[in-house]
Tab-separated table of C-alpha atoms in Angstrom:
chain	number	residue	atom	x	y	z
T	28	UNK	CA	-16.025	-27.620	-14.850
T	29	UNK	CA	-18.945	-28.941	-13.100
T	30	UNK	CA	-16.816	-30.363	-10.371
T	31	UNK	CA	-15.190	-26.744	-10.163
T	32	UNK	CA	-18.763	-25.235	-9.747
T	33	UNK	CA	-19.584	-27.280	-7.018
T	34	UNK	CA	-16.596	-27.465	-5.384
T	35	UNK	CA	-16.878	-23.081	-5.331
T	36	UNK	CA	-19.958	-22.986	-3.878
T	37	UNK	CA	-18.440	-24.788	-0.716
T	38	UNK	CA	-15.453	-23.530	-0.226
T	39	UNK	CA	-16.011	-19.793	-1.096
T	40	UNK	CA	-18.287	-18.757	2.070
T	41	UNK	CA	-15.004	-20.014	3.971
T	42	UNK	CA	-12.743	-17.951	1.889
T	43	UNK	CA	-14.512	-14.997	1.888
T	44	UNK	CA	-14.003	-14.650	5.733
T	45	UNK	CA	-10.209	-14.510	4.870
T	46	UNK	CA	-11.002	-11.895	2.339
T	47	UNK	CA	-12.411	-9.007	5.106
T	48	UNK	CA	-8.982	-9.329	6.879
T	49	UNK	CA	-7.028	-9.510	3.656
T	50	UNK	CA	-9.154	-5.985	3.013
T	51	UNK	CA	-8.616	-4.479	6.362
T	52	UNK	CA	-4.764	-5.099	6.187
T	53	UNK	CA	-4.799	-4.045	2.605
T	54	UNK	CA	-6.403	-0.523	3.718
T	55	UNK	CA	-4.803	0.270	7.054
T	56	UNK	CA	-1.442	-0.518	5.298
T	57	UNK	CA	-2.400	1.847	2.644
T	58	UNK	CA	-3.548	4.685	4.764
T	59	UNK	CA	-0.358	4.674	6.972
T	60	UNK	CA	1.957	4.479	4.315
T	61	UNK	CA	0.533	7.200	2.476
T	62	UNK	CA	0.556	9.433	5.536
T	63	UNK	CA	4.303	8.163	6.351
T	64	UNK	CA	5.223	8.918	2.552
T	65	UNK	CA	3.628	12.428	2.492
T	66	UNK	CA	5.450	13.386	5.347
T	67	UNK	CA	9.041	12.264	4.569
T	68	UNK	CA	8.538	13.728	0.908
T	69	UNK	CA	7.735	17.146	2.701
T	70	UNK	CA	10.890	16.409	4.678
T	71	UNK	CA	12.860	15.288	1.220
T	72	UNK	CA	11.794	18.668	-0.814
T	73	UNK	CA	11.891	21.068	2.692
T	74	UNK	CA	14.869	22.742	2.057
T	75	UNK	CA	16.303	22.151	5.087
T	76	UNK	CA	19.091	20.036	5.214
T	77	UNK	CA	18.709	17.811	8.045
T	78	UNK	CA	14.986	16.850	7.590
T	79	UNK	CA	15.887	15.672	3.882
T	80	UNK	CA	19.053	13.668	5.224
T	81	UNK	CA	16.774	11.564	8.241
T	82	UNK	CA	14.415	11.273	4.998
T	83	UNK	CA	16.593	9.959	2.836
T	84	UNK	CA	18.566	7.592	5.620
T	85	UNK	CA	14.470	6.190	6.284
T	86	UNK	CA	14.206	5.202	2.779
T	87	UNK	CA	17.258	3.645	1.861
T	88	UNK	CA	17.307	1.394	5.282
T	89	UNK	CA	13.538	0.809	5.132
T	90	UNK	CA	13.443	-0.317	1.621
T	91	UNK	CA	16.353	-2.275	1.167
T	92	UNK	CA	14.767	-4.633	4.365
T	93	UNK	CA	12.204	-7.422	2.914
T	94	UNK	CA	8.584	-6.581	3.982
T	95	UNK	CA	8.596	-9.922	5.209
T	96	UNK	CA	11.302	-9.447	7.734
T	97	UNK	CA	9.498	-5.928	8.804
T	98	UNK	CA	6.639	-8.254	9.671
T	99	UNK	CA	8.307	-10.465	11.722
T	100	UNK	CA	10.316	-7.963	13.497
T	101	UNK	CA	7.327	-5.996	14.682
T	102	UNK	CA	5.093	-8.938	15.637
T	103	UNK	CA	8.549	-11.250	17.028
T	104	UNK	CA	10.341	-8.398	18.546
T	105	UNK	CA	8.630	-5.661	19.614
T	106	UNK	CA	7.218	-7.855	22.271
T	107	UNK	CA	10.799	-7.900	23.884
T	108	UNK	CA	10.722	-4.233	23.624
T	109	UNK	CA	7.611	-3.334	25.938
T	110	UNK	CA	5.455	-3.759	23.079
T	111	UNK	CA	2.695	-6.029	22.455
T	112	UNK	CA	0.705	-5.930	19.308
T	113	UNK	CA	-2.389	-7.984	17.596
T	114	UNK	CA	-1.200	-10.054	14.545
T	115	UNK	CA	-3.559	-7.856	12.461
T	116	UNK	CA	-2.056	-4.655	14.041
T	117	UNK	CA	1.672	-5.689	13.144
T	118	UNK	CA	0.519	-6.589	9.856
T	119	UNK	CA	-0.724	-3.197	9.209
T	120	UNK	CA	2.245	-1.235	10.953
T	121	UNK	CA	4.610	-3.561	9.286
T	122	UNK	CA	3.098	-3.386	5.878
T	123	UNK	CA	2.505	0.502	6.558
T	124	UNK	CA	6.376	1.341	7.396
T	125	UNK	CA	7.682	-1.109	4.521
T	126	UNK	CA	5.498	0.842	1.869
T	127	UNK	CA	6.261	4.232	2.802
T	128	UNK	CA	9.393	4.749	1.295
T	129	UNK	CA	7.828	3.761	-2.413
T	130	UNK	CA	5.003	6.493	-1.417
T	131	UNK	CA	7.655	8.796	-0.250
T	132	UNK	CA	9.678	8.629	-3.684
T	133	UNK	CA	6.312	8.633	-5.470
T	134	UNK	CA	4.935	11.978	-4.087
T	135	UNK	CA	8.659	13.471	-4.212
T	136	UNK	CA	9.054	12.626	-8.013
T	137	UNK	CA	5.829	14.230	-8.508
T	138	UNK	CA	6.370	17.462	-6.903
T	139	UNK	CA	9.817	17.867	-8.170
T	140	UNK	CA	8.073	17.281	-11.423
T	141	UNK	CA	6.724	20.590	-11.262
T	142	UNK	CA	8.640	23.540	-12.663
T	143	UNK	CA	10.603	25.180	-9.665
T	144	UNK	CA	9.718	28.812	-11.605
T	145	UNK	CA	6.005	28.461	-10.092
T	146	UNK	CA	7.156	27.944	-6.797
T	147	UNK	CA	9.669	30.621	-6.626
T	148	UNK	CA	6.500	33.314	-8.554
T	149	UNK	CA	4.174	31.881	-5.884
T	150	UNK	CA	6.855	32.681	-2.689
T	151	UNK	CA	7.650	36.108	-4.601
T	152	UNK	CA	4.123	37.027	-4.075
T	153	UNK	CA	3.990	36.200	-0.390
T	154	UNK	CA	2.870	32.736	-0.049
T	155	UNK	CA	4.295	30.542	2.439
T	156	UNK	CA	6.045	27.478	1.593
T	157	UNK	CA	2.583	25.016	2.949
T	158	UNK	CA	0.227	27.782	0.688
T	159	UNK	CA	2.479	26.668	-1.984
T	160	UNK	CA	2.620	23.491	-1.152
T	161	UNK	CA	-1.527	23.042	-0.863
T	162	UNK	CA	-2.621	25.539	-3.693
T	163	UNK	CA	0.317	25.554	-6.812
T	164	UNK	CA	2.572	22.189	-6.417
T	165	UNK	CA	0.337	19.255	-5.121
T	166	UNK	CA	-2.653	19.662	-7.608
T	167	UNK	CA	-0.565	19.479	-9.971
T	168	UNK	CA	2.223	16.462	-8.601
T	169	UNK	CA	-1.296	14.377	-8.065
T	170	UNK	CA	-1.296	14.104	-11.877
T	171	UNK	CA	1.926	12.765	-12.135
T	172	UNK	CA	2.032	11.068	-9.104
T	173	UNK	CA	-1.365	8.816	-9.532
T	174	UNK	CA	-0.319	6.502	-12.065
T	175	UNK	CA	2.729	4.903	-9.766
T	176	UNK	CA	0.376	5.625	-6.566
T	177	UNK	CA	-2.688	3.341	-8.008
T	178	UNK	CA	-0.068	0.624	-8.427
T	179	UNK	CA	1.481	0.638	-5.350
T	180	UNK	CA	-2.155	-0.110	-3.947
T	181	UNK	CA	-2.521	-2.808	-6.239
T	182	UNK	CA	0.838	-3.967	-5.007
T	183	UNK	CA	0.008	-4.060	-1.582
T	184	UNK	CA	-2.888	-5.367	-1.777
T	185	UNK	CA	-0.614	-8.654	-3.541
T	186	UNK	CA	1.559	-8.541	-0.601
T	187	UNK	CA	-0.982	-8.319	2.641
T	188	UNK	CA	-0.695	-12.169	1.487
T	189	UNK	CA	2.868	-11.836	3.924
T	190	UNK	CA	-0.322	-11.463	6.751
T	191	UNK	CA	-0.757	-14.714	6.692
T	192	UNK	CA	3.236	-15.439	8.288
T	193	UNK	CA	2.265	-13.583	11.564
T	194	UNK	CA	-1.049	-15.668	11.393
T	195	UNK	CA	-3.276	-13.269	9.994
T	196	UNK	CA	-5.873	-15.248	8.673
T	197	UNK	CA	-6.399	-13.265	5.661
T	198	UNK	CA	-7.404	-15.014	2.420
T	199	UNK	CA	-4.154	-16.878	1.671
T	200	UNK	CA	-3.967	-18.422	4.674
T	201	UNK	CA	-7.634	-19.463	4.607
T	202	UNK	CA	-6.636	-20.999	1.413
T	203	UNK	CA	-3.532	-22.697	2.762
T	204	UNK	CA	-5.703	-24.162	5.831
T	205	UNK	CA	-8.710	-25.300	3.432
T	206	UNK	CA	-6.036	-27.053	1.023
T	207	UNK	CA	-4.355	-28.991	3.795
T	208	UNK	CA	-7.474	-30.641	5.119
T	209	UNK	CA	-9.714	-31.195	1.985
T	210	UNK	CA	-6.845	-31.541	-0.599
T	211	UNK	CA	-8.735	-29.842	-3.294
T	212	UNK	CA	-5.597	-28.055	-3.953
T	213	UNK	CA	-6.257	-26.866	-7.487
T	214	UNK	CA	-9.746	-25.817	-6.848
T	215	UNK	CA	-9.331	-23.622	-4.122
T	216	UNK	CA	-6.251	-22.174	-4.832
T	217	UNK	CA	-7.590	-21.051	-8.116
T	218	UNK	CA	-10.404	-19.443	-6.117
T	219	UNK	CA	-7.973	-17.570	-3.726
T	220	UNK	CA	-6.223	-16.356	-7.176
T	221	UNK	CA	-9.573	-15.397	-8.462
T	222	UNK	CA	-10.768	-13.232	-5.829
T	223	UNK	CA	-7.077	-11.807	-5.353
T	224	UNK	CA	-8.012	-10.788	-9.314
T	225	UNK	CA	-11.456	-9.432	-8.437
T	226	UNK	CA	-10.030	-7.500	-5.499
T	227	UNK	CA	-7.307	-6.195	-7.861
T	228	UNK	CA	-9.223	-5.093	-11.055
T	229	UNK	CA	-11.215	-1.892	-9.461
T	230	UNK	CA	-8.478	-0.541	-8.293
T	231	UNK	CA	-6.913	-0.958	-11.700
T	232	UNK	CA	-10.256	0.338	-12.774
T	233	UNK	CA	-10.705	3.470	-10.697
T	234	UNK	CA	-7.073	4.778	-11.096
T	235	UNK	CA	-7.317	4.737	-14.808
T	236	UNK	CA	-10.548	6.405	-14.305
T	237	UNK	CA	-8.999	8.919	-12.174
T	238	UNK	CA	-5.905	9.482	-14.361
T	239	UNK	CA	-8.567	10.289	-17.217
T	240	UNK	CA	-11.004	12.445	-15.616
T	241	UNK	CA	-7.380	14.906	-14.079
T	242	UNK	CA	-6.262	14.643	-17.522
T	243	UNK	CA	-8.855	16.161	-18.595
T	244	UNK	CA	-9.117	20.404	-19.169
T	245	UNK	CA	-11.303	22.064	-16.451
């Protein structure tokens, strides 16, 4: 244990630069793939025919390709194409567009959740369908919605570790690096597990505590 100790105090200042990157992939991942999800759940509930088909064709392709292979087709490929990006930029584009069909079936399943009998009162009384939308459906889909939303973070935030293949050097592949030159294998990959944990348990924490406070009557 004392070993352990000492052995921590060393290597962690070198894995916590691994852990900023591992954050800002985690984040900007996040952020597009809830924007990306939003809009082709709009697109899936619409109405209109050909906006939910082109929503429904993203989703099935998108999510039956590994994450990993999304990865290295932006960062490999799209250089071929005309396009050039940063291994940190791919990472969050990749990790952005592989995501977004979960969001997209997580924010659909919550708004078809809601009975269809408020929407149709709300439209009788001469709301348009984004009033609707904004005041009557999505306050309430958040509620059902959150639980599967807070783990898909959590989720993510497991698999910006596929960073490190495009040579992001986000906290797994700080880990790798340190492991290969000092051989403290079992030390400092139970430190990269550790602070995967910490990263992991307040976003655990704050979506239960958001799940309790909208459960609650106002």
């Amino acid at each position: 244990m004392l070993h352990f100790l000492a052995q921590a105090e060393l290597y962690l200042p070198i894995l916590m630069q691994g852990v900023y990157l591992t954050i800002l992939v985690t984040l900007g991942g996040f952020t597009l793939a809830t924007v990306l999800g939003l809009v082709l759940a709009f697109m899936r509930v619409s109405g209109f025919r050909s906006l939910s088909a082109i929503s429904r064709v993203f989703v099935i392709v998108v999510r039956g390709i590994p994450a990993l292979v999304t990865l290295f087709y932006i960062y490999f490929v799209f250089p071929d194409l005309g396009l050039s990006l940063s291994a940190v930029q791919a990472a969050i584009l990749g990790l952005g567009i592989a995501y977004s069909p979960y969001m997209a079936e997580v924010f659909r399943s919550g708004i078809e959740a809601i009975d269809h009998g408020q929407s149709e009162a709300a439209l009788s009384i001469g709301m348009g369908w984004g009033m609707v939308m904004r005041r009557v459906i999505l306050p309430q889909a958040i509620k059902v919605a959150l639980p599967p939303y807070g783990s898909t973070m959590v989720m993510l935030l497991k698999d910006s570790s596929l960073a490190s293949t495009i040579t992001v050097a986000d906290l797994s592949l700080q880990g790798k690096l340190l492991a290969s030159s000092t051989f403290e294998n079992t030390t400092i990959f139970t430190l990269v597990a550790i602070l995967y944990l910490a990263m992991s348990l307040p976003l655990t924490a704050l979506n239960g505590w958001l799940e309790k406070s909208l459960r609650q009557p106002r």
